Tab-separated table of C-alpha atoms and ligand atoms in Angstrom:
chain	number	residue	atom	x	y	z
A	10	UNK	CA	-2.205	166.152	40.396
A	11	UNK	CA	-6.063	167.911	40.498
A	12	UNK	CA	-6.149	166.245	43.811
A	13	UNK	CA	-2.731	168.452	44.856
A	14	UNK	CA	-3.675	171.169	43.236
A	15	UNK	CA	-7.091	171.217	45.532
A	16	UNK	CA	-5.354	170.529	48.819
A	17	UNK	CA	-2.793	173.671	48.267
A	18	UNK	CA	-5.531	175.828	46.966
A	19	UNK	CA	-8.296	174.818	50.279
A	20	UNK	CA	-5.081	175.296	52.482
A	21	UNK	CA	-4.468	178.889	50.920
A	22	UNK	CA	-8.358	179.492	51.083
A	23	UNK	CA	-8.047	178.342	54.924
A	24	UNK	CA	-4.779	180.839	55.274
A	25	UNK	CA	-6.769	183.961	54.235
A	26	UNK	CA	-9.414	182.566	57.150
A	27	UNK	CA	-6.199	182.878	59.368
A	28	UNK	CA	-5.067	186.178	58.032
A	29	UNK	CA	-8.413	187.836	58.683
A	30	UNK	CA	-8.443	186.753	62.690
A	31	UNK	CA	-4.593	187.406	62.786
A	32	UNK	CA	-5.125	191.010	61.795
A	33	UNK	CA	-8.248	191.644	62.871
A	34	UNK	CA	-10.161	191.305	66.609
A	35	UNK	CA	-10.432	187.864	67.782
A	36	UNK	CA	-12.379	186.068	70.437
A	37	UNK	CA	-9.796	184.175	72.578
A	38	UNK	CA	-10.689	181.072	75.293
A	39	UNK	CA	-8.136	179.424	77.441
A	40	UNK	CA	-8.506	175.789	77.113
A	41	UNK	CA	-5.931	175.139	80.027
A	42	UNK	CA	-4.136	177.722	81.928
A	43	UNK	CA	-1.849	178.447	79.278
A	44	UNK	CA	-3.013	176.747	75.625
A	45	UNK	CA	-5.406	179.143	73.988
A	46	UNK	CA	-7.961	178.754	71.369
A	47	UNK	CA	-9.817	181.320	69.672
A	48	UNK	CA	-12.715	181.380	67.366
A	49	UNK	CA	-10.587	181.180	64.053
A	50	UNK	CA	-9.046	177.889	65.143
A	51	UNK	CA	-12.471	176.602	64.873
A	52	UNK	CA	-13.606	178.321	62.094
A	53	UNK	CA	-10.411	177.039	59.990
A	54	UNK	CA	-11.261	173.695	61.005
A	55	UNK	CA	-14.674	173.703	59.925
A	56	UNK	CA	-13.735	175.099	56.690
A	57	UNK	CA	-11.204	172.617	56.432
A	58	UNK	CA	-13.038	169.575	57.303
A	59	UNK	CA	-15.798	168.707	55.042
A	60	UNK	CA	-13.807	169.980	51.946
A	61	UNK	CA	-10.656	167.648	52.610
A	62	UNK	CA	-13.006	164.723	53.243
A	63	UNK	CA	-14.332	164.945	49.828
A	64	UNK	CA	-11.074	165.212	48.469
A	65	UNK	CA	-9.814	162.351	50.470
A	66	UNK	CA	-12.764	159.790	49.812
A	67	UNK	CA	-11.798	157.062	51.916
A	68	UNK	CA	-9.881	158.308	54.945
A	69	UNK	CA	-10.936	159.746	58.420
A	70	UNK	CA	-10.242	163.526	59.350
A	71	UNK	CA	-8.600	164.212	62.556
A	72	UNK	CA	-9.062	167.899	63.441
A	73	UNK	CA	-7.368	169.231	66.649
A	74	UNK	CA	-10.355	170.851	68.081
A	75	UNK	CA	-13.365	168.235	67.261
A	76	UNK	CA	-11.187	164.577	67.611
A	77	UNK	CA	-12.364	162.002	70.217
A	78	UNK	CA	-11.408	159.032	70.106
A	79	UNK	CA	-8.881	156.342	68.190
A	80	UNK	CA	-7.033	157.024	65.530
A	81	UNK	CA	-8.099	155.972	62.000
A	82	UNK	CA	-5.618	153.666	59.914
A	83	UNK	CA	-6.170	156.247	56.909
A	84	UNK	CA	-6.205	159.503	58.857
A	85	UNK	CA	-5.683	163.076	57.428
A	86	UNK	CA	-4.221	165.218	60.322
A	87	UNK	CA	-5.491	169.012	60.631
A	88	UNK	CA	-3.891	171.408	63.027
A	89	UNK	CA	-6.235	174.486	61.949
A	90	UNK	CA	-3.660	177.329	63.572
A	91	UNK	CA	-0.655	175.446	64.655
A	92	UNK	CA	1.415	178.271	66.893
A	93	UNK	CA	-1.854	179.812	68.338
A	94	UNK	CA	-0.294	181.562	70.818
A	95	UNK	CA	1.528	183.619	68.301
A	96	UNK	CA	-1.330	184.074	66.322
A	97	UNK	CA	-3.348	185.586	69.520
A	98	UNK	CA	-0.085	187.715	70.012
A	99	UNK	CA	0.594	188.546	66.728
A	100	UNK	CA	3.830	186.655	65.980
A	101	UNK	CA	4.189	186.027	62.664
A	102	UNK	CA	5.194	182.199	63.101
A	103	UNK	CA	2.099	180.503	62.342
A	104	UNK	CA	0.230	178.044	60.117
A	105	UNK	CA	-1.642	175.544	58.916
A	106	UNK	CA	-0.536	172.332	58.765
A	107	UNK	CA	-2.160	169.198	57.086
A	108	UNK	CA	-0.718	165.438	56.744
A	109	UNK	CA	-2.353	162.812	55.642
A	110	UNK	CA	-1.005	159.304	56.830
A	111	UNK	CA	-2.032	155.856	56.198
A	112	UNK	CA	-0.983	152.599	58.618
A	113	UNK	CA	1.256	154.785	60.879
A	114	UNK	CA	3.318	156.345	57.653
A	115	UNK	CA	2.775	159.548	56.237
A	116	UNK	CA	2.018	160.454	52.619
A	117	UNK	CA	1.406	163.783	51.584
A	118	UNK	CA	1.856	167.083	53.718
A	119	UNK	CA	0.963	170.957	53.495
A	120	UNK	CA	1.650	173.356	55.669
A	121	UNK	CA	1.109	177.065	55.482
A	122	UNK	CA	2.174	180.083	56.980
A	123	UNK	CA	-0.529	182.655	55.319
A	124	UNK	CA	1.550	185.780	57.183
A	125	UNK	CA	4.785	185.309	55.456
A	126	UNK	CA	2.612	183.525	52.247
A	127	UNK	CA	5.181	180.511	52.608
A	128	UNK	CA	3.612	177.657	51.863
A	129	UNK	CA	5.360	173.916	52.399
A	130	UNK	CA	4.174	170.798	50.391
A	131	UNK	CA	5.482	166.992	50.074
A	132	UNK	CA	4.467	164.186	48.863
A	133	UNK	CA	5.992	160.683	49.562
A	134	UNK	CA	9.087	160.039	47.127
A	135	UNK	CA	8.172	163.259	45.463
A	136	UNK	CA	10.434	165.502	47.528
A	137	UNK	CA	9.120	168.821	49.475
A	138	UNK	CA	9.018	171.889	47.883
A	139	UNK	CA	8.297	175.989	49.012
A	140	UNK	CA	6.452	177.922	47.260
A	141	UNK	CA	6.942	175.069	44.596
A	142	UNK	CA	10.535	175.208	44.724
A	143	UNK	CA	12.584	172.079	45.558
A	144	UNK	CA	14.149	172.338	49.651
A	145	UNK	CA	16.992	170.436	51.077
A	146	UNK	CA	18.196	170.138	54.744
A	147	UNK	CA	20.616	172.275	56.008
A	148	UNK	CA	24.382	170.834	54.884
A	149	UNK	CA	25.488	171.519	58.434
A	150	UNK	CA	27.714	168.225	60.152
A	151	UNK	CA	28.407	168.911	63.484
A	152	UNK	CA	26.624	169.967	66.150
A	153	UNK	CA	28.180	173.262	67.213
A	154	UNK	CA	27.387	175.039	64.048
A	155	UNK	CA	23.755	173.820	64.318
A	156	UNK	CA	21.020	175.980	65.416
A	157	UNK	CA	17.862	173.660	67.084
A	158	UNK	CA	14.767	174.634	67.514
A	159	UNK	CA	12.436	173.263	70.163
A	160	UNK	CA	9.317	173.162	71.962
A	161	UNK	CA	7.397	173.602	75.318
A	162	UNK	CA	4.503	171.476	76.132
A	163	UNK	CA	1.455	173.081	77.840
A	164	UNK	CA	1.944	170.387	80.628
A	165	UNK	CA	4.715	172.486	81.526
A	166	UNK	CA	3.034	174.389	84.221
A	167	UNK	CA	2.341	171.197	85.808
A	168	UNK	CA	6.592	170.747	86.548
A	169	UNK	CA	6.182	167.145	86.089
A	170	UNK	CA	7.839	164.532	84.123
A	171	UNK	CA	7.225	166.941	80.641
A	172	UNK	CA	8.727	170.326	82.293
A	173	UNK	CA	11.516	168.392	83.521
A	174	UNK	CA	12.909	166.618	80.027
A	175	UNK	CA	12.017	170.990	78.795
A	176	UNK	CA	14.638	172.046	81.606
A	177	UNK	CA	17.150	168.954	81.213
A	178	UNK	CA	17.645	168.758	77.999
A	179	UNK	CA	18.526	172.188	77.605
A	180	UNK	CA	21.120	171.900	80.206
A	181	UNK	CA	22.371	168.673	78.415
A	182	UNK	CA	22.289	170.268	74.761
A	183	UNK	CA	22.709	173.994	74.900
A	184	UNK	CA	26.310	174.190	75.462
A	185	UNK	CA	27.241	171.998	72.630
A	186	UNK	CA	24.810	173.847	69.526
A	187	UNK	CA	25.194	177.111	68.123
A	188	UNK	CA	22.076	177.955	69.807
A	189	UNK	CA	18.501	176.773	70.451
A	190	UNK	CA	15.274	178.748	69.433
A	191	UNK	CA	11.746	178.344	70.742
A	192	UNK	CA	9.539	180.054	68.074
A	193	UNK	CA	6.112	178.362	69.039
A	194	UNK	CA	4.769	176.199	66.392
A	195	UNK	CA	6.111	172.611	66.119
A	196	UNK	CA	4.626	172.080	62.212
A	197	UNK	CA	6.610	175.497	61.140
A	198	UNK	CA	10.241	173.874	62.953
A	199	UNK	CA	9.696	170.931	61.244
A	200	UNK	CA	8.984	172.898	57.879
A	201	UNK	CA	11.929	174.929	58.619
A	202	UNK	CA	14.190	171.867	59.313
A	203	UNK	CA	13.214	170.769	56.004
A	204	UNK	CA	14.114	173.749	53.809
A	205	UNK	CA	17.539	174.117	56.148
A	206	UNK	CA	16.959	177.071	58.270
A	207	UNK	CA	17.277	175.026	61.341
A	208	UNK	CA	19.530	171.827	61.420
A	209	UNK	CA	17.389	169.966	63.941
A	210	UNK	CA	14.243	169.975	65.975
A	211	UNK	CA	13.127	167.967	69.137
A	212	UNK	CA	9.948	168.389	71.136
A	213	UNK	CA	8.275	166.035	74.396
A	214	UNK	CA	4.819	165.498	73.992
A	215	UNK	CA	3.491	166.411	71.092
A	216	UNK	CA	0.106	165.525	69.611
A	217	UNK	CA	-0.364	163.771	65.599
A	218	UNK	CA	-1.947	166.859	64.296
A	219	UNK	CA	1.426	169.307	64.773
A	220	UNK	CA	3.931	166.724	63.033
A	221	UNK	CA	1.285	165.031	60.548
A	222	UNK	CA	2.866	166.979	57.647
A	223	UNK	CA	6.206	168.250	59.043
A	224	UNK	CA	7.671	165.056	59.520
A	225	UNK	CA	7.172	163.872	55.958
A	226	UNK	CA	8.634	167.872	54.951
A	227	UNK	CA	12.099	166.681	56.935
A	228	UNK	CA	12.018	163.464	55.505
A	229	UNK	CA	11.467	164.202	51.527
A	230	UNK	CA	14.092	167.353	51.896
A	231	UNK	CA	16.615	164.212	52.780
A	232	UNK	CA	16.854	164.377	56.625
A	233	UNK	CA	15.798	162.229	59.202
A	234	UNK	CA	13.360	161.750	62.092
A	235	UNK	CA	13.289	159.089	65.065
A	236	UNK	CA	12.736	159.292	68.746
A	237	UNK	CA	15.158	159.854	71.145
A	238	UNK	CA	16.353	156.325	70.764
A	239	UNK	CA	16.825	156.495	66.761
A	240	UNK	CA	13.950	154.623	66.649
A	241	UNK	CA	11.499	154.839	64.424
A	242	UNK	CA	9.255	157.749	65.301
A	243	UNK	CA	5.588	157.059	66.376
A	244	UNK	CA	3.054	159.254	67.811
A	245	UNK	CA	3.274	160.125	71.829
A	246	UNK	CA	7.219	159.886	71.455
A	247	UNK	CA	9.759	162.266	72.170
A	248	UNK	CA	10.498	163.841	68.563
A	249	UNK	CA	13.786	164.212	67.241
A	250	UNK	CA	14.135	165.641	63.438
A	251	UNK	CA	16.912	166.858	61.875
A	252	UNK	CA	19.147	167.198	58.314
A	253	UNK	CA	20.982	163.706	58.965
A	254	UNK	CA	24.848	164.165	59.586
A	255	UNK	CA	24.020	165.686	63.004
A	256	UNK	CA	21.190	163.171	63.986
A	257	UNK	CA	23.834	160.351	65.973
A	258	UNK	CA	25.557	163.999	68.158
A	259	UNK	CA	21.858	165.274	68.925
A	260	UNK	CA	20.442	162.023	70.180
A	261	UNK	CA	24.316	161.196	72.192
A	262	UNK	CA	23.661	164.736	73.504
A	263	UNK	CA	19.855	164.104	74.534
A	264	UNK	CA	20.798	161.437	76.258
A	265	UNK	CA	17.899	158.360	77.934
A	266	UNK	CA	14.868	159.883	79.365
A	267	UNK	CA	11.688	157.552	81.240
B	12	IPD	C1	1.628	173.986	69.938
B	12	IPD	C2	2.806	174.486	69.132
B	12	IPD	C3	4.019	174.674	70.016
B	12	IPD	C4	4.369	173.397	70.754
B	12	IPD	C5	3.166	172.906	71.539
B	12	IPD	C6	1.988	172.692	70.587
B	12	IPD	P1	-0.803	174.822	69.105
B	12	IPD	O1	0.492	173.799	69.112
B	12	IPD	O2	3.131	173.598	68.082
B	12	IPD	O3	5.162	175.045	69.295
B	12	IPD	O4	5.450	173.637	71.615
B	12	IPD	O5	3.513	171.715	72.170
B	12	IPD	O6	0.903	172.182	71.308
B	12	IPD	O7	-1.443	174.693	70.445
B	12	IPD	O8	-0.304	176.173	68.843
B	12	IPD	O9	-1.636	174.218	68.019
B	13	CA	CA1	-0.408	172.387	67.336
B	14	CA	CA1	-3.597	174.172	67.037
């Protein structure tokens, strides 16, 4: 419970971090042609880093902009501004987003959205609550009255293998949903699957650190994730999340990718 309590209070301490580059003048690098980073990425992490490690004795943390390497067995995932490009252009869909995970399952998740002051938290078993309220997934059993949200990977300007299953699957699922968003931060879809906003979610290519904590947010608010097989999720595959009852159409829809 004081170990919660310190994990929701650092991740609102990291959120006023956030708040004071997203309203304020930033210093913006392009990692790739397209995927951004600015100085309060790094500055969240560092603030985040050391004080989650000494609340989390005995695993490894895995920030997005200082990992190298393997990752740990007991790893806590950090995605310092998850949905940076909205941060550098003042959307207000952005976060922080925090799941810690231990042999490939996760067990507790936080993530934050300092702008809107909506904060997400679950804990294995526990259920996942906003703004400590209980959530649920969306009640919503067929497809066509489901609205998805999705996801672009940076790879995209490459028009490879990545910017093809973007272009595809849209062809192969838009007709059949009530519509499809792309809002630009993986953690926040997954947080918004959870509390029922959207009914599903499915990405290519995303990295630990932006599903860490949202997958375990789907999962305690009773809905389910896989991979575009409906089997069990594990990092590097193609994501699929959503409430349950509309998990079997989305994945018929989406179809076998290589
Ligand atoms: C990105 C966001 C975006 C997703 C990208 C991610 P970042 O994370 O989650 O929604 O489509 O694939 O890389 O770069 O903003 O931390
Ligand atoms: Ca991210
Ligand atoms: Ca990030």
């Amino acid at each position: 419970m004081q170990r919660e309590a310190a994990l929701k209070g650092l991740v609102k301490e990291a959120g006023e971090i956030l708040k004071e580059g997203y309203f304020g003048q930033k210093e913006v690098y392009k990692k790739g042609s397209v995927d951004l980073v600015t100085e309060y990425d790094k500055k969240i992490e560092e603030f985040l880093k050391p004080r989650i490690a000494e609340l989390f004795e005995s695993f490894e943390v895995v920030g997005e902009e200082s990992f190298e390497g393997e990752i740990p067995k007991r790893a806590i995932f950090i995605d310092p501004i998850d949905g940076t490009t909205n941060f550098v252009h003042h959307i207000a869909y952005t976060c922080i987003s925090v799941g810690v995970w231990e042999d490939g399952e996760p067990l507790e998740g936080a993530i934050y959205n300092p702008i809107l002051d909506e904060l997400f938290w679950a804990r294995r078993g526990e259920g996942a609550y906003l703004n400590g309220q209980k959530i649920e997934v969306s009640p919503t059993k067929e497809l066509i009255d489901a609205l998805i949200a999705t996801g672009f990977p940076y790879t995209k300007t490459q028009k490879g293998k990545d910017f093809r299953f973007v272009i595809e699957s849209m062809e192969r699922l838009l007709p059949y949903t009530r519509d499809i968003r792309r809002l630009g931060s993986a953690a926040m879809d997954l947080a918004y699957v959870a509390c029922g906003r959207f009914a599903g979610f499915y990405e290519v290519n995303l990295k630990p650190w932006d599903v860490a904590a949202g997958i375990l947010m789907v999962e305690e608010a009773g809905g389910m994730v896989s991979n575009h097989l409906g089997e069990p999720y594990r990092f590097g595959d193609i994501i699929v999340a959503t409430n349950g009852p509309i998990h079997r159409q989305l994945l018929k829809r989406l179809g076998s990718w290589d």
